[in-house]
Short mmCIF file of C-alpha atoms in Angstrom, two decimals:
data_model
loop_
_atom_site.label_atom_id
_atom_site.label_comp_id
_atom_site.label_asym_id
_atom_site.label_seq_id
_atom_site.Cartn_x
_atom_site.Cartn_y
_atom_site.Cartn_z
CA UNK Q 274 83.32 87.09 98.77
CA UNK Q 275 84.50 89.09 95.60
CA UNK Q 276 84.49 92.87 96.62
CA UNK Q 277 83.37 95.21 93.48
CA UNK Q 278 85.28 98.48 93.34
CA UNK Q 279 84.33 101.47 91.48
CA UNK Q 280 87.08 103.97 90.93
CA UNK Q 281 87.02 107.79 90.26
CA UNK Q 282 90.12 109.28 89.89
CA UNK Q 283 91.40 112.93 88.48
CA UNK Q 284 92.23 116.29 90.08
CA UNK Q 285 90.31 118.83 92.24
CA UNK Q 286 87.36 120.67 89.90
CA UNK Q 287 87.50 117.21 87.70
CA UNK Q 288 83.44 116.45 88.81
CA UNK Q 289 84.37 113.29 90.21
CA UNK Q 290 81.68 114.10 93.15
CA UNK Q 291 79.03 115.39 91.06
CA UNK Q 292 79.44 111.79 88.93
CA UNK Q 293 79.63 109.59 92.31
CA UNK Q 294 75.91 111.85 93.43
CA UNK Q 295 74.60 111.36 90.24
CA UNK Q 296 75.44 107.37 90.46
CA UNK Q 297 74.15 106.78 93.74
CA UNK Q 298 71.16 108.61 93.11
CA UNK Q 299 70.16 106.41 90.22
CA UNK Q 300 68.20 103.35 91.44
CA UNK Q 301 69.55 101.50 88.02
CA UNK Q 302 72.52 101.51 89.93
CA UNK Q 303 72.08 101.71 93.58
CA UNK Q 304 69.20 99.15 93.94
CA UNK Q 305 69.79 97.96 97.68
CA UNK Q 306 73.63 96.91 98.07
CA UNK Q 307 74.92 98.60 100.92
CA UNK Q 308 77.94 101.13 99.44
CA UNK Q 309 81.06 102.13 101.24
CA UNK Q 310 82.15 105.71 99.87
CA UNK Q 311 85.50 106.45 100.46
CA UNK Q 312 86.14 109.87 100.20
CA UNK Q 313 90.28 110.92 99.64
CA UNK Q 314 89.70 114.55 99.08
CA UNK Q 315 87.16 117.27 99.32
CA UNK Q 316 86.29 120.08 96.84
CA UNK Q 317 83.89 122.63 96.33
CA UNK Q 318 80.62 120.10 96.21
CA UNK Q 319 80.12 117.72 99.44
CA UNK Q 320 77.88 114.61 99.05
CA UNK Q 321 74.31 114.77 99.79
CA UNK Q 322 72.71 111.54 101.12
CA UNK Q 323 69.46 112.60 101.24
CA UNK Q 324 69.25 112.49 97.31
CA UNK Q 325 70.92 108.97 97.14
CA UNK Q 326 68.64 105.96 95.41
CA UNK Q 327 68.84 104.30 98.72
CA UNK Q 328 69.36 105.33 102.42
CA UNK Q 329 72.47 102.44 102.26
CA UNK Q 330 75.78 104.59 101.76
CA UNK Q 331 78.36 105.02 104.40
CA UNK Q 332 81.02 107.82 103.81
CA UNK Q 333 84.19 107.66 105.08
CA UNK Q 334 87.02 110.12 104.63
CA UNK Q 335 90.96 109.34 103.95
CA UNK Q 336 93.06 112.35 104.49
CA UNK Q 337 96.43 110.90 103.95
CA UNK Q 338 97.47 108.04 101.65
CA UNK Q 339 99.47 106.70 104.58
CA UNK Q 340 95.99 105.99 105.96
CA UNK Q 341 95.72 103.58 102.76
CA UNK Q 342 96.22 99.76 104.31
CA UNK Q 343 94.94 96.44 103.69
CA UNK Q 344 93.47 96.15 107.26
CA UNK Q 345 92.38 99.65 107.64
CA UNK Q 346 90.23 99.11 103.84
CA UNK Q 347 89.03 95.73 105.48
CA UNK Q 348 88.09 97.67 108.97
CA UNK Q 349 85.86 100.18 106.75
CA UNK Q 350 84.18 98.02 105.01
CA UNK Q 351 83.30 95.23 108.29
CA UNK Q 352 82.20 98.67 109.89
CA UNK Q 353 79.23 99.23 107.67
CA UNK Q 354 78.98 95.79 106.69
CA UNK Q 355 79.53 96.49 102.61
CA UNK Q 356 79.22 94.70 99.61
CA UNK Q 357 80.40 97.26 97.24
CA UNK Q 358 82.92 100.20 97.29
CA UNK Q 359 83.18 103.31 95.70
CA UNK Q 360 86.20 105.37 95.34
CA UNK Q 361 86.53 108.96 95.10
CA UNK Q 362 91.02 109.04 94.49
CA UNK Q 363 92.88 112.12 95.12
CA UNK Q 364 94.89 113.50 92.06
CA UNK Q 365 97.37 114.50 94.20
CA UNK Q 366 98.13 110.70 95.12
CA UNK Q 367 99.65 107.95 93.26
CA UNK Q 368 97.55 104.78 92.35
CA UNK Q 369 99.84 102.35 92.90
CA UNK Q 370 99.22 103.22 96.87
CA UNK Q 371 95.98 102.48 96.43
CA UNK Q 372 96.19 99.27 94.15
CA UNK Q 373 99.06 97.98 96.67
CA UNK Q 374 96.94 98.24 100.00
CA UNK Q 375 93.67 96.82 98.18
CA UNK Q 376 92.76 93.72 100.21
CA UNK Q 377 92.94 90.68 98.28
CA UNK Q 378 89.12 90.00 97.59
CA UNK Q 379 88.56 93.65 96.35
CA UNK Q 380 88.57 94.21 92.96
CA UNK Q 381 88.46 97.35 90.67
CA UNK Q 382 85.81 96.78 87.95
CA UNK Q 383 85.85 100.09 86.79
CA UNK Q 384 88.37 103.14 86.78
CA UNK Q 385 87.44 106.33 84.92
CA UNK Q 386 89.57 109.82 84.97
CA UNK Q 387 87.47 113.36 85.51
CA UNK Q 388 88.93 116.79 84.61
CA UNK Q 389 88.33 120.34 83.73
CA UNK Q 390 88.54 120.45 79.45
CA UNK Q 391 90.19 124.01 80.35
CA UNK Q 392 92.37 123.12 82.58
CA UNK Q 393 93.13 119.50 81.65
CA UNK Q 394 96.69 120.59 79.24
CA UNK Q 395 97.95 123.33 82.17
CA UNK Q 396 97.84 119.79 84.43
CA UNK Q 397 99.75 117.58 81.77
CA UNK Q 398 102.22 120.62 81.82
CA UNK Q 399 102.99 121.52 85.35
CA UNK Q 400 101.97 118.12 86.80
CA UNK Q 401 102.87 115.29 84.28
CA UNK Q 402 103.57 112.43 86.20
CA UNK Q 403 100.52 112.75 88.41
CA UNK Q 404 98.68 112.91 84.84
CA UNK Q 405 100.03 109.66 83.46
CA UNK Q 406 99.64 107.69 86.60
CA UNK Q 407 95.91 108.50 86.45
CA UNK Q 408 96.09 107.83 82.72
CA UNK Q 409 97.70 104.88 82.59
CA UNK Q 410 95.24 102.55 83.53
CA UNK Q 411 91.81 104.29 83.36
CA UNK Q 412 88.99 102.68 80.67
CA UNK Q 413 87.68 106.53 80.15
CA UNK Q 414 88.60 110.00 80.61
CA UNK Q 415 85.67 112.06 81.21
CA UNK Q 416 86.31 116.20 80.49
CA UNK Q 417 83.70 117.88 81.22
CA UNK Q 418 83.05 121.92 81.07
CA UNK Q 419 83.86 121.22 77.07
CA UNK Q 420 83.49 124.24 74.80
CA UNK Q 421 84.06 124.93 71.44
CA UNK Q 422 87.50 126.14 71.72
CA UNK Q 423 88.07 123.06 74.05
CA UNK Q 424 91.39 122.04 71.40
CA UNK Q 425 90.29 118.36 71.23
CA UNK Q 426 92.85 117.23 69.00
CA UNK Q 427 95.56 118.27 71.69
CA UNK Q 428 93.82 116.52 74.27
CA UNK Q 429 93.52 113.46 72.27
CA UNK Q 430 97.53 113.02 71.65
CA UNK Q 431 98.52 113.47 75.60
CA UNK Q 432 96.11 110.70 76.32
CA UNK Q 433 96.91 108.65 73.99
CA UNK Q 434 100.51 109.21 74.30
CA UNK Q 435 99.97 107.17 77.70
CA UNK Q 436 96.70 104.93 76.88
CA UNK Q 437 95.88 103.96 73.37
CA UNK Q 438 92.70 101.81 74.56
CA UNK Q 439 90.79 103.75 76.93
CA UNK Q 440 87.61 105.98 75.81
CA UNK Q 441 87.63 109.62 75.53
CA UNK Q 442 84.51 111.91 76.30
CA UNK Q 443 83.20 115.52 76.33
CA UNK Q 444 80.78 116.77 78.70
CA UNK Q 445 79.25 120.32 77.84
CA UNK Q 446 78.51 123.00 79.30
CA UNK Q 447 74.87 123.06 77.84
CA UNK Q 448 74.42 119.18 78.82
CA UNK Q 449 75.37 117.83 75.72
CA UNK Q 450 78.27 115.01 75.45
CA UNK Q 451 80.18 113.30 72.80
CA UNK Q 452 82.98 110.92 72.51
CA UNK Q 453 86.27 111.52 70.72
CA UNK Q 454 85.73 109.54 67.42
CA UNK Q 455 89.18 110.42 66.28
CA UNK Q 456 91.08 107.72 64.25
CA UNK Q 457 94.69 107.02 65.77
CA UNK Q 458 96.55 105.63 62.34
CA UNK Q 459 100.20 104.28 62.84
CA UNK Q 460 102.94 106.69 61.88
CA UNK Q 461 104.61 103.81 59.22
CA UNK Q 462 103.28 101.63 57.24
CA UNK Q 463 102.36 97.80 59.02
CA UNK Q 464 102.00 96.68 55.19
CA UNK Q 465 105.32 97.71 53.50
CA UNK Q 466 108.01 95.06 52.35
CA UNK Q 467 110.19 97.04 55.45
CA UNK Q 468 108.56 98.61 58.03
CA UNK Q 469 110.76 101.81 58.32
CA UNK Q 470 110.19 102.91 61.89
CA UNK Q 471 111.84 106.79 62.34
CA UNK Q 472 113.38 107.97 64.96
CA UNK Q 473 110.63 109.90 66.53
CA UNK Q 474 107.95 106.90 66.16
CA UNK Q 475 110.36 104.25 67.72
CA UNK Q 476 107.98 104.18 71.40
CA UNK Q 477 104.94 104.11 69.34
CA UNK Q 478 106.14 101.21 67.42
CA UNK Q 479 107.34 99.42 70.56
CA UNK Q 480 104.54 99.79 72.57
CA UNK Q 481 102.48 98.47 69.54
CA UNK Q 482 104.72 95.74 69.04
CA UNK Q 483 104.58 95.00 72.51
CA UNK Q 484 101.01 95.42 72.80
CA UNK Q 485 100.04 93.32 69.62
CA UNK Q 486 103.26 91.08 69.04
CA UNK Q 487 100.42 89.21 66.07
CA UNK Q 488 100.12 92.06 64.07
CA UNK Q 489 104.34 92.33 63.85
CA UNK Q 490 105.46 88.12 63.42
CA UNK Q 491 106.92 87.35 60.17
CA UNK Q 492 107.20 91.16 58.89
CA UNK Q 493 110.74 92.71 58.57
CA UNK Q 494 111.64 95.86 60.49
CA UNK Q 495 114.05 98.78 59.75
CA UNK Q 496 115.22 100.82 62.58
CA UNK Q 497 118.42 102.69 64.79
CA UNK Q 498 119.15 101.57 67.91
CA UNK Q 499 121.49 101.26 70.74
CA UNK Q 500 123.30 98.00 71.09
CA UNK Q 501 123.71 96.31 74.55
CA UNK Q 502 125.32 92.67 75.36
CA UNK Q 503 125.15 90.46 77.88
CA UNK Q 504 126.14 86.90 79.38
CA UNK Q 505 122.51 85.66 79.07
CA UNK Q 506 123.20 85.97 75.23
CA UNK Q 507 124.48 83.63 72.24
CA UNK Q 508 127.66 84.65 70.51
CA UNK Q 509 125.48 85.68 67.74
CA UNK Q 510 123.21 87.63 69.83
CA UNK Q 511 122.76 91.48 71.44
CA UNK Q 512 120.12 93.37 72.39
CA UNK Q 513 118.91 96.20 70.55
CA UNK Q 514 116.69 99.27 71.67
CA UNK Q 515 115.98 102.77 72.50
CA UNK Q 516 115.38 104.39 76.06
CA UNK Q 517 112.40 105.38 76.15
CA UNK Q 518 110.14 107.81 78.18
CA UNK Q 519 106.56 108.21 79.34
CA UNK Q 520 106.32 111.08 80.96
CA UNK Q 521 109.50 112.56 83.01
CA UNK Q 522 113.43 111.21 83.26
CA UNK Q 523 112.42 109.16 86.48
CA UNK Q 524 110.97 106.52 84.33
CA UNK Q 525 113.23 105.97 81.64
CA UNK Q 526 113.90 102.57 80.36
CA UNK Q 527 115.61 100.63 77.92
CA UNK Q 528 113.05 99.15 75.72
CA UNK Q 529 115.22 96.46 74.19
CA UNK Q 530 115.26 92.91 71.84
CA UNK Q 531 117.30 90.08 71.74
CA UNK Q 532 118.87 90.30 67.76
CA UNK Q 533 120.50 87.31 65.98
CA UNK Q 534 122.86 87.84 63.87
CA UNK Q 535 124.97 85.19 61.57
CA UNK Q 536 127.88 87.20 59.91
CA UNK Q 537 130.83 88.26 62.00
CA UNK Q 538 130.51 91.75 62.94
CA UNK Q 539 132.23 93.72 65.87
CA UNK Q 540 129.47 95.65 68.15
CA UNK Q 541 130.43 97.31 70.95
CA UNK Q 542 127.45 97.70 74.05
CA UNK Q 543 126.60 101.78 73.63
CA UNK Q 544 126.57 102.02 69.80
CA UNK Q 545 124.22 103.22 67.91
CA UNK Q 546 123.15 101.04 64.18
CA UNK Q 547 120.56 100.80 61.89
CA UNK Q 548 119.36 97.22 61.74
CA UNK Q 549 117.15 95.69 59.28
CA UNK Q 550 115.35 92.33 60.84
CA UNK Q 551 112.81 89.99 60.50
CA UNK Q 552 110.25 89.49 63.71
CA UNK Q 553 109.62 86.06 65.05
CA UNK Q 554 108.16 85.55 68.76
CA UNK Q 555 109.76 83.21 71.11
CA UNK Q 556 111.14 82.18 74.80
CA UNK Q 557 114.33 83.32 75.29
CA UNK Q 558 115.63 83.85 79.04
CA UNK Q 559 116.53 87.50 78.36
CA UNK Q 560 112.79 87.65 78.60
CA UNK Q 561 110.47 86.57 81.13
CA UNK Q 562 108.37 84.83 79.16
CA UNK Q 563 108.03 85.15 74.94
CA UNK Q 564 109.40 87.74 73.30
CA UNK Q 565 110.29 89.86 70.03
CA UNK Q 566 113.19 87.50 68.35
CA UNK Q 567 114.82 89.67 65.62
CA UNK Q 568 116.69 88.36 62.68
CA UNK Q 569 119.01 90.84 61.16
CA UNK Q 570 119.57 90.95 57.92
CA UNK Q 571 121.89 93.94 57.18
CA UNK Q 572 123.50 95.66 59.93
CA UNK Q 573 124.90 99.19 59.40
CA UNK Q 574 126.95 101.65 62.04
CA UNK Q 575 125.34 105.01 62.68
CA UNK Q 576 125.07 108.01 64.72
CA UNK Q 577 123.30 108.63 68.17
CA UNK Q 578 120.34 110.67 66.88
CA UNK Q 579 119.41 114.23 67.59
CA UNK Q 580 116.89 113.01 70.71
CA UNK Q 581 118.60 109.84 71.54
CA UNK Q 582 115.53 108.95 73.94
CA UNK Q 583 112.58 108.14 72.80
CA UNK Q 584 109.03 109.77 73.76
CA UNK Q 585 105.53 109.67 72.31
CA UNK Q 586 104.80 112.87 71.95
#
């Protein structure tokens, strides 16, 4: 039997608690299922059962991610003899330890981010990785204790610097909540003859390209990049990127595509150009599946650039 899994993640003052109370008091929601509540850190507010929709919600407290095993998730939940799970994450943890020791019927039908609109850009500074991992893969970041200094347009660019699809809401003070309705246009024009991709907007453009590889087939392309060969490519083939970066140097890779090229040129792996290309999609075994095919029609030596990797902010 398919496990549903609600998941809360964010740091400590976030109101991931107050959300999971309100939840399980609403009888929209908790109608009769019998809940398992798995707690992974405790703040300022504690759970109060007697307010829940139903008398049917077992708690059960995590204190180390170690603790965070396929059999131990499976003992929990045979305990109280669940048919749904809800998740309260620490920030503090990363979610791949949770996604890894998920048993293999469990699975996560929703994941939403709380935090502290005051406190939420001091995080992204001091902790950024922790604030991308939770990022990442959320459908909506929830910041509640919004006021009108809250500098939403700030906010807006870290999280979509990391997650371009998932929702973005304020919660005030007074009760009142709205969702960021701002517009995220791409820094180049999609539409011109040559899509002239600068420096500074080369991860935007490759996560789009990546992310909507329609949108980019038959259009021609102007960027620099850094050349790389390899045996898995044609004579009149070599890769052609940028490193790129997320959110700190632990997770920098080379974002790279296989470019064909018909006149005889010398390119050594390391080198920076400017290429000019036409995008087609295809299987080639440099990729695991399809990928970004370019076609280059002028090819030009250049400089390594003032910030050689790529970021998207």
């Amino acid at each position: 039997m398919e496990i549903p899994v609600y998941l809360f993640t964010g740091f400590l003052e976030g109101g991931k608690t107050t959300v999971i109370q309100q939840t399980l008091s609403d009888p929209n929601f908790n109608s009769g299922e019998r809940f398992l509540l798995i707690v992974c850190e405790e703040g300022a507010e504690e759970y109060d059962p007697t307010a829940f929709a139903k008398p049917n919600v077992y708690i059960e407290y995590i204190e180390d991610s170690s603790m965070l095993t396929d059999s131990y998730l499976t003992t929990l939940l045979n305990k109280h003899k669940c048919n749904r799970v809800i998740v309260e994450y620490n920030g503090m943890w990363l979610l791949n330890d949770f996604y890894q020791a998920l048993p293999e019927n469990w699975m996560v039908y929703q994941e939403m981010m709380f935090a502290d609109a005051g406190s939420f850009e001091t995080f992204n500074t001091n902790m950024r990785q922790l604030t991308v991992d939770k990022l990442q893969s959320c459908e909506a970041i929830i910041l509640n204790r919004a006021t009108d200094i809250t500098d939403k347009d700030s906010i807006h660019k870290i999280v979509r610097a990391v997650n371009r699809r998932c929702s973005i809401g304020y919660e005030y003070e007074s009760g009142e909540f709205e969702y960021d309705d701002t517009k995220d246009p791409l820094p180049f024009d999609i539409n011109a003859p040559v899509i002239e991709i600068k420096d500074q907007d080369f991860a935007e453009w490759y996560r789009d390209l990546t992310e909507e590889p329609e949108k980019y087939d038959g259009k021609t392309v102007k960027f620099k990049g850094i050349v790389a060969t390899s045996p898995k490519l044609a004579k009149n083939e070599f890769a052609v990127g940028r490193h790129v970066m997320v959110c700190c140097s632990n997770d920098i890779s080379y974002c790279a595509m296989v470019c064909r090229y018909d006149r005889e040129i010398s390119l050594k792996t390391k080198g920076w150009i400017i290429v000019t290309a036409k995008i087609s999609f295809g299987k080639h075994k440099i990729y695991s599946g399809k990928g970004p095919i370019l076609s280059a029609t002028e090819i030009a030596m250049t400089s390594q650039p003032e910030q050689p990797v790529a970021t998207f902010y």
